[in-house]
Coordinates of C-alpha atoms and ligand atoms in Angstrom, one line a residue:
M13 CA 116.3 112.6 75.8
S14 CA 114.0 115.4 76.6
D15 CA 111.9 115.6 79.7
F16 CA 108.3 114.7 78.9
K17 CA 106.8 115.8 82.1
G18 CA 105.9 119.2 80.7
N19 CA 103.7 118.3 77.8
R20 CA 102.8 114.7 78.6
E21 CA 99.0 113.9 78.7
H22 CA 97.7 112.8 82.1
W23 CA 94.6 111.0 83.3
A24 CA 92.0 113.6 84.2
S25 CA 90.8 111.7 87.3
R26 CA 91.6 108.7 89.5
V27 CA 88.5 106.9 88.2
G28 CA 89.7 107.5 84.7
F29 CA 93.0 105.7 85.4
I30 CA 91.2 102.9 87.3
L31 CA 88.6 102.2 84.6
A32 CA 91.1 102.5 81.7
A33 CA 93.4 100.0 83.4
A34 CA 90.6 97.7 84.5
G35 CA 89.5 97.9 80.8
S36 CA 92.9 96.6 79.8
A37 CA 92.7 93.8 82.3
V38 CA 89.1 92.8 81.7
G39 CA 89.2 91.1 78.3
L40 CA 88.8 87.8 76.5
G41 CA 90.9 86.3 79.2
N42 CA 88.2 86.9 81.8
I43 CA 85.2 86.0 79.8
W44 CA 86.1 82.9 78.0
R45 CA 89.3 81.7 79.5
F46 CA 88.8 82.0 83.2
P47 CA 85.4 80.2 83.4
Y48 CA 86.5 77.2 81.5
M49 CA 89.8 77.0 83.3
T50 CA 88.0 77.0 86.6
G51 CA 85.6 74.3 85.5
E52 CA 88.4 72.2 84.3
H53 CA 90.8 72.6 87.2
G54 CA 88.6 71.8 90.1
G55 CA 86.2 74.7 90.6
A56 CA 86.6 76.5 93.9
A57 CA 90.0 74.8 94.5
F58 CA 91.2 76.6 91.4
I59 CA 89.6 79.8 92.4
V60 CA 91.5 79.8 95.7
I61 CA 94.8 79.2 94.0
Y62 CA 94.0 81.9 91.4
L63 CA 93.3 84.4 94.2
L64 CA 96.6 83.6 95.8
A65 CA 98.3 84.1 92.4
V66 CA 96.6 87.5 92.1
F67 CA 97.5 88.7 95.5
L68 CA 101.0 87.3 95.8
L69 CA 102.2 87.8 92.2
G70 CA 99.7 89.9 90.3
Y71 CA 99.2 92.8 92.7
P72 CA 102.9 93.4 93.6
L73 CA 103.9 93.2 89.9
M74 CA 101.1 95.6 88.9
V75 CA 102.3 98.1 91.5
N76 CA 105.9 97.6 90.3
E77 CA 105.1 98.3 86.7
T78 CA 102.9 101.3 87.5
L79 CA 105.6 102.8 89.7
I80 CA 108.2 102.4 86.9
G81 CA 105.9 104.3 84.6
R82 CA 104.9 107.0 87.0
A83 CA 108.5 107.6 88.2
S84 CA 109.8 107.9 84.6
Q85 CA 106.9 109.6 82.8
R86 CA 107.9 107.6 79.8
D87 CA 107.0 104.7 77.5
P88 CA 108.4 101.3 78.5
V89 CA 111.7 101.7 76.6
G90 CA 112.3 105.3 77.8
A91 CA 111.3 104.3 81.3
F92 CA 114.2 101.9 81.8
K93 CA 116.6 104.2 80.0
F94 CA 115.6 107.0 82.4
L95 CA 115.8 105.0 85.6
S96 CA 119.0 103.2 84.6
P97 CA 120.8 105.4 82.1
G98 CA 123.5 103.9 79.9
R99 CA 122.7 100.3 80.6
S100 CA 120.8 97.6 78.7
W101 CA 117.7 97.4 80.8
W102 CA 115.7 99.3 78.1
L103 CA 115.7 95.9 76.4
V104 CA 113.1 94.8 78.9
G105 CA 110.9 97.7 77.8
A106 CA 111.6 96.7 74.2
L107 CA 110.5 93.2 74.9
G108 CA 107.2 94.6 76.3
V109 CA 106.6 96.7 73.2
F110 CA 107.3 93.6 71.0
T111 CA 104.9 91.5 73.2
G112 CA 102.2 94.1 72.8
F113 CA 102.7 93.8 69.1
V114 CA 102.4 90.0 69.1
I115 CA 99.4 89.8 71.4
L116 CA 97.4 92.4 69.6
S117 CA 98.0 90.7 66.2
Y118 CA 96.1 87.6 67.3
Y119 CA 93.8 89.3 69.8
V120 CA 92.2 91.3 67.0
V121 CA 91.4 88.0 65.2
V122 CA 89.4 86.6 68.1
A123 CA 87.9 90.0 68.8
G124 CA 86.9 90.0 65.1
W125 CA 85.0 86.7 65.6
S126 CA 83.2 88.3 68.6
I127 CA 82.0 91.2 66.5
A128 CA 80.9 88.9 63.7
Y129 CA 78.9 86.9 66.3
I130 CA 76.9 89.9 67.3
Y131 CA 74.9 89.3 64.2
K132 CA 75.7 85.6 63.6
V133 CA 74.2 84.7 67.0
F134 CA 71.1 86.5 65.9
I135 CA 70.8 84.3 62.8
A136 CA 71.8 81.1 64.6
V137 CA 69.3 81.6 67.4
S138 CA 66.4 82.4 65.1
T139 CA 67.1 79.5 62.7
P140 CA 65.6 76.2 64.1
G141 CA 67.8 73.1 63.8
I142 CA 70.9 75.0 62.7
N143 CA 74.2 73.3 63.4
H144 CA 76.1 75.7 65.7
E145 CA 79.4 74.1 65.1
A146 CA 79.0 74.5 61.4
V147 CA 78.3 78.2 61.8
F148 CA 81.5 78.8 63.7
K149 CA 83.6 76.6 61.4
S150 CA 82.3 78.4 58.4
L151 CA 83.3 81.7 59.9
I152 CA 86.9 80.7 60.8
T153 CA 87.5 78.6 57.7
S154 CA 86.5 81.4 55.4
V155 CA 89.4 83.3 53.9
W156 CA 88.0 86.8 53.9
E157 CA 85.5 87.0 56.8
P158 CA 88.0 86.7 59.7
I159 CA 90.3 89.3 58.0
I160 CA 87.5 91.8 57.4
W161 CA 86.2 91.5 61.0
A162 CA 89.7 91.8 62.4
A163 CA 90.1 95.0 60.2
V164 CA 86.8 96.4 61.5
F165 CA 88.0 95.8 65.1
M166 CA 91.4 97.3 64.4
I167 CA 89.8 100.5 62.9
L168 CA 87.8 100.9 66.1
T169 CA 91.0 100.4 68.2
I170 CA 93.0 102.9 66.2
S171 CA 90.3 105.5 66.3
I172 CA 90.2 105.5 70.1
I173 CA 93.9 105.6 70.5
S174 CA 94.4 108.3 68.0
A175 CA 92.0 110.6 69.9
G176 CA 94.4 110.6 72.9
V177 CA 94.8 109.5 76.5
V178 CA 91.9 111.6 77.9
K179 CA 89.7 112.1 74.9
G180 CA 90.2 108.6 73.6
I181 CA 91.2 105.9 76.2
Q182 CA 89.8 107.5 79.3
R183 CA 86.6 108.7 77.6
W184 CA 85.7 105.4 76.1
S185 CA 86.7 103.4 79.2
L186 CA 84.3 105.5 81.3
I187 CA 81.5 104.8 78.8
L188 CA 82.3 101.1 78.0
M189 CA 83.2 99.7 81.4
P190 CA 79.9 100.5 83.2
I191 CA 78.0 99.1 80.2
L192 CA 80.1 95.9 80.4
F193 CA 79.3 95.6 84.1
I194 CA 75.6 96.0 83.5
I195 CA 75.5 93.5 80.7
I196 CA 77.2 90.9 82.8
L197 CA 74.7 91.5 85.7
I198 CA 71.8 91.1 83.3
L199 CA 73.3 87.8 82.0
I200 CA 73.9 86.5 85.5
I201 CA 70.3 87.1 86.4
R202 CA 69.0 85.5 83.3
S203 CA 71.2 82.5 83.7
N204 CA 70.5 81.9 87.3
T205 CA 66.7 82.2 87.0
L206 CA 66.5 79.2 84.5
P207 CA 65.2 76.0 86.1
G208 CA 68.1 73.7 86.9
A209 CA 70.7 76.5 87.1
S210 CA 72.1 75.2 90.3
D211 CA 73.8 72.2 88.5
G212 CA 76.0 74.7 86.7
L213 CA 76.8 76.6 89.9
F214 CA 77.7 73.3 91.5
Y215 CA 80.1 72.5 88.6
Y216 CA 81.7 75.9 88.7
I217 CA 82.3 76.3 92.4
K218 CA 82.4 72.9 94.0
P219 CA 85.9 72.5 95.2
D220 CA 87.5 69.4 93.8
F221 CA 91.0 68.9 95.0
S222 CA 91.5 65.8 93.0
H223 CA 92.0 68.0 90.0
V224 CA 94.7 70.0 91.6
S225 CA 98.3 69.3 90.5
G226 CA 101.4 71.2 89.6
R227 CA 99.7 72.1 86.4
T228 CA 96.9 73.8 88.3
F229 CA 99.3 76.2 89.8
L230 CA 101.0 76.8 86.5
A231 CA 97.6 77.5 84.9
A232 CA 96.6 79.9 87.7
L233 CA 99.8 81.9 87.6
S234 CA 99.9 82.3 83.8
Q235 CA 96.2 83.1 83.8
A236 CA 96.8 85.9 86.4
F237 CA 99.6 87.3 84.2
F238 CA 97.5 87.5 81.1
S239 CA 94.3 88.6 82.8
L240 CA 95.9 91.4 84.7
S241 CA 97.8 92.6 81.5
L242 CA 101.2 92.2 83.3
G243 CA 104.7 91.7 82.0
M244 CA 104.5 93.8 78.8
G245 CA 104.4 97.5 79.6
V246 CA 100.7 98.3 79.8
F247 CA 101.1 99.4 83.4
I248 CA 104.3 101.2 82.7
T249 CA 102.6 103.1 79.9
Y250 CA 99.3 103.8 81.8
G251 CA 101.4 104.6 84.9
S252 CA 103.3 107.1 83.0
Y253 CA 100.1 109.1 82.5
L254 CA 99.7 109.4 86.3
K255 CA 100.7 112.7 87.9
D256 CA 103.4 113.0 90.5
H257 CA 101.3 112.7 93.6
D258 CA 98.5 110.5 92.2
E259 CA 97.7 107.6 94.5
I260 CA 98.9 104.1 93.3
P261 CA 98.6 101.2 95.7
G262 CA 94.9 101.7 96.3
S263 CA 94.1 102.3 92.6
N264 CA 96.0 99.1 91.7
G265 CA 93.9 97.3 94.4
W266 CA 90.7 98.5 92.7
I267 CA 92.0 97.3 89.3
I268 CA 92.8 93.7 90.5
T269 CA 89.5 93.6 92.3
L270 CA 87.5 94.6 89.3
D271 CA 89.3 92.2 87.0
T272 CA 88.9 89.3 89.4
L273 CA 85.3 90.1 90.0
V274 CA 84.4 90.2 86.3
A275 CA 86.2 86.9 85.8
L276 CA 84.2 85.2 88.6
M277 CA 81.0 86.9 87.3
A278 CA 81.6 85.5 83.8
G279 CA 81.5 82.0 85.2
F280 CA 78.3 82.8 87.1
A281 CA 76.7 84.0 83.9
I282 CA 77.9 81.1 81.7
F283 CA 77.7 77.8 83.6
P284 CA 74.2 77.9 85.2
A285 CA 72.7 78.5 81.7
V286 CA 74.8 75.8 80.0
F287 CA 73.8 73.2 82.6
A288 CA 70.2 74.3 82.9
L289 CA 69.7 73.8 79.2
G290 CA 71.3 70.4 79.2
F291 CA 74.7 71.2 77.6
K292 CA 78.2 70.1 78.6
P293 CA 80.8 72.8 79.1
A294 CA 83.3 72.6 76.2
A295 CA 86.8 74.1 76.5
G296 CA 88.2 77.1 74.8
P297 CA 86.6 78.9 71.9
G298 CA 84.1 76.1 71.5
L299 CA 82.4 77.1 74.8
V300 CA 81.8 80.7 73.7
F301 CA 81.2 80.3 70.0
I302 CA 79.5 76.9 69.7
T303 CA 78.0 75.9 73.1
L304 CA 76.7 79.3 74.1
P305 CA 74.8 80.1 70.8
A306 CA 73.2 76.6 71.2
V307 CA 72.3 77.6 74.8
F308 CA 70.8 80.9 73.7
A309 CA 68.7 79.1 71.1
Q310 CA 67.0 77.1 73.9
M311 CA 66.6 80.1 76.2
P312 CA 63.5 82.3 76.4
L313 CA 64.4 85.7 74.8
G314 CA 67.7 84.0 73.7
I315 CA 68.2 86.3 70.7
F316 CA 68.3 89.3 73.0
F317 CA 70.7 87.7 75.5
G318 CA 72.8 86.2 72.8
V319 CA 73.4 89.5 71.1
L320 CA 74.0 91.1 74.5
F321 CA 76.6 88.5 75.3
F322 CA 78.7 89.1 72.1
I323 CA 78.4 92.8 72.6
L324 CA 79.9 92.2 76.1
L325 CA 82.7 90.1 74.6
A326 CA 83.5 92.8 71.9
I327 CA 83.6 95.6 74.5
A328 CA 85.8 93.6 76.8
A329 CA 88.2 92.9 73.9
L330 CA 88.2 96.5 72.7
T331 CA 89.2 98.1 76.0
S332 CA 92.1 95.5 76.2
A333 CA 93.2 96.0 72.6
I334 CA 93.4 99.8 73.1
S335 CA 95.9 99.3 75.9
L336 CA 98.0 97.0 73.7
L337 CA 98.1 99.5 70.8
E338 CA 98.8 102.4 73.3
V339 CA 102.0 100.7 74.5
V340 CA 103.4 100.6 70.9
T341 CA 102.1 104.1 70.1
A342 CA 103.6 105.6 73.3
W343 CA 106.9 104.1 72.4
L344 CA 107.0 105.7 68.9
M345 CA 105.8 109.0 70.3
D346 CA 108.3 109.2 73.2
E347 CA 111.3 107.5 71.6
K348 CA 110.9 108.5 67.9
G349 CA 109.0 111.7 68.2
W350 CA 106.1 110.5 66.0
S351 CA 102.7 112.2 66.3
R352 CA 100.0 110.1 68.1
K353 CA 98.0 109.9 64.8
K354 CA 100.8 108.7 62.7
A355 CA 102.1 106.2 65.3
S356 CA 98.7 104.7 66.0
I357 CA 97.5 104.4 62.4
L358 CA 100.7 103.0 61.1
M359 CA 101.3 100.5 63.9
G360 CA 97.7 99.5 63.8
I361 CA 98.0 98.6 60.1
I362 CA 101.3 96.8 60.6
I363 CA 100.0 94.8 63.5
F364 CA 96.9 93.9 61.6
I365 CA 99.0 92.6 58.7
A366 CA 101.1 90.6 61.2
G367 CA 97.9 89.0 62.4
I368 CA 96.8 87.8 59.0
P369 CA 98.5 84.4 59.2
A370 CA 96.7 83.8 62.5
A371 CA 93.4 84.8 60.8
L372 CA 94.2 82.3 58.0
G373 CA 95.2 79.6 60.3
Y374 CA 92.0 77.7 59.8
S375 CA 91.7 78.1 56.1
I376 CA 94.7 78.6 53.9
F377 CA 97.2 77.7 56.6
N378 CA 95.1 75.0 58.2
G379 CA 97.1 72.3 59.8
F380 CA 100.2 74.4 60.1
S381 CA 101.6 74.3 63.6
F382 CA 104.9 74.2 65.5
P383 CA 105.2 70.9 67.5
G384 CA 104.8 71.7 71.2
L385 CA 104.1 75.4 70.5
G386 CA 100.3 75.3 70.1
T387 CA 97.8 73.6 67.9
D388 CA 97.5 76.2 65.1
I389 CA 99.1 79.6 64.1
L390 CA 96.9 81.7 66.5
D391 CA 97.7 79.2 69.3
T392 CA 101.4 79.5 68.5
Y393 CA 101.4 83.3 68.8
D394 CA 99.5 82.8 72.1
W395 CA 102.1 80.3 73.3
F396 CA 105.0 82.6 72.8
A397 CA 103.1 85.5 74.5
N398 CA 101.8 83.5 77.4
C399 CA 104.4 81.0 78.2
L400 CA 107.4 83.1 77.4
F401 CA 107.2 86.8 76.8
L402 CA 104.8 87.9 79.5
P403 CA 106.5 85.9 82.3
V404 CA 110.0 86.9 81.2
G405 CA 108.9 90.6 81.0
G406 CA 107.4 90.4 84.5
L407 CA 110.4 88.6 85.9
L408 CA 112.9 91.1 84.5
A409 CA 110.8 94.1 85.6
A410 CA 110.8 92.6 89.2
I411 CA 114.5 92.0 89.1
F412 CA 115.1 95.5 87.8
T413 CA 113.3 97.1 90.7
G414 CA 114.6 94.6 93.2
Y415 CA 118.3 94.9 92.4
V416 CA 118.8 97.9 90.0
W417 CA 116.4 100.7 90.6
G418 CA 116.0 99.6 94.3
T419 CA 112.8 98.8 96.2
K420 CA 113.5 101.7 98.5
Q421 CA 113.2 104.1 95.7
A422 CA 110.1 102.3 94.4
I423 CA 108.5 102.3 97.9
D424 CA 109.1 106.1 98.3
E425 CA 107.6 106.6 94.8
A426 CA 104.6 104.6 95.8
N427 CA 103.9 106.3 99.1
K428 CA 104.3 109.8 97.7
G429 CA 100.6 110.2 97.0
K430 CA 98.2 110.4 99.9
T431 CA 97.1 106.9 100.3
G432 CA 95.2 104.7 102.7
L433 CA 97.2 101.7 101.4
A434 CA 100.9 101.8 101.6
I435 CA 103.5 99.3 100.4
G436 CA 106.6 98.4 102.4
K437 CA 109.0 95.6 103.4
F438 CA 106.6 92.7 102.5
W439 CA 106.2 94.1 99.0
S440 CA 110.0 94.4 98.7
F441 CA 110.4 90.8 99.9
L442 CA 108.0 89.6 97.3
I443 CA 109.6 91.5 94.5
R444 CA 113.1 90.5 95.3
Y445 CA 112.8 86.9 96.3
I446 CA 109.4 85.3 96.0
I447 CA 108.2 86.6 92.7
P448 CA 111.4 85.9 90.7
L449 CA 111.4 82.4 92.0
L450 CA 107.7 81.8 91.2
I451 CA 108.0 83.2 87.7
F452 CA 111.1 81.3 87.0
G453 CA 109.1 78.2 88.0
I454 CA 106.3 79.1 85.7
I455 CA 108.6 79.6 82.7
I456 CA 110.4 76.3 83.2
M457 CA 107.2 74.3 83.9
G458 CA 105.4 75.9 81.0
I459 CA 108.1 74.9 78.5
Y460 CA 108.5 71.4 80.0
D461 CA 104.7 71.0 79.9
S462 CA 104.4 72.1 76.2
F463 CA 107.0 69.7 74.9
K464 CA 106.0 66.8 77.0
R465 CA 102.6 66.6 75.4
Ligands
PFF21 N1 94.1 91.3 80.0 C1 93.5 91.0 78.7 C2 92.5 89.8 78.9 O1 92.3 89.3 80.0 O2 92.0 89.5 77.9 C3 94.5 90.6 77.7 C4 95.8 91.4 77.7 C5 95.7 92.8 77.4 C6 97.0 90.8 77.9 C7 96.8 93.6 77.5 C8 98.1 91.6 78.0 C9 98.0 92.9 77.8 F1 99.1 93.6 77.9

């Protein structure tokens, strides 16, 4: 294997890395999943548990993956080969690349719906008496529409990735992330200035410990994984574009803060408006694609805010999708010597094709599901990624550092850069003992939970 240090692209600035990685973390998981999970699992009680999950599990794991990437200057497969030559640990990287492939294949389908809604919400809000559920159903049960929108979204993703780390990922993250932040702020102000908004705030943040059970912890831990883009090589890949003395623990701190902030903000934008206009919060896609358009239809200037909301959703999805495609692209470039263009275009097309069954899951393949493993094809892809691949990937990466590469090496690598924030013994303790136990628990409980229902 050649040494990539010489000609590898690197982030042009610290902010570039932070915003690109925050772009990966901030996605559909923050904007539709976090708010309804919080509402369902006891409001502030869930938020406290989620924050614990982020600090005790998410942050140490993010640092771990970033360090593996920076130390090796390679894609996830090459990283493990480099740090543990001649052994099978590279399979952990391979699992990450595979997981990226699976997640992206269904992520583009939901992202495609979001793009479609930028104009559908316009029509829905301006047509009095329209049935919002029927609008959404007609989109997802159509054969061609979901496929076409997923293709549009994939083309956008490919065009950013093929432009490179600095000219593609970093450049677009620096443009899109501030826009995303501003849109969310505008929506929060609109939502909270509606009469009756406080009912929604109450629903969202009132701590209700009667809703807290083992499931709540499971939900918080797996949400932290997905939301922070952990367990599949995104941070190994993005970390590999950091230079030798770039600071890591502080940058990772920024990334988890931004991700958590946007998740919390999404709830502050959504629930006050939903309650103020007399709706009940639904769960899952129903909240975003059916309830919210109905809410916008009742709201002064609803067309404007509705379109803005779906632009927000599409931007959040785009900056996450690029990180998923980058993992697969980096693997082909580093391990197989492919050019960036060839790798991103070809893999983009293959992943898009792999996602077609998920896109057809509500039309041609309607009713097709695996018992226990989700309610439809898209849900089944999501089940494998969320309940299995991500936690297993994170677990093995922690064990690798804890017992193979060595936490001492990792800590030295972390504290190389000048940093106000240093990691040490506590981090090592978490990585070696606490995190493997916690993740093991998540995996077992997740599987048990799915089959019990
Ligand atoms: N973090 C993204 C979200 O919250 O929507 C999703 C995601 C992106 C998960 C990249 C995993 C990943 F590697």
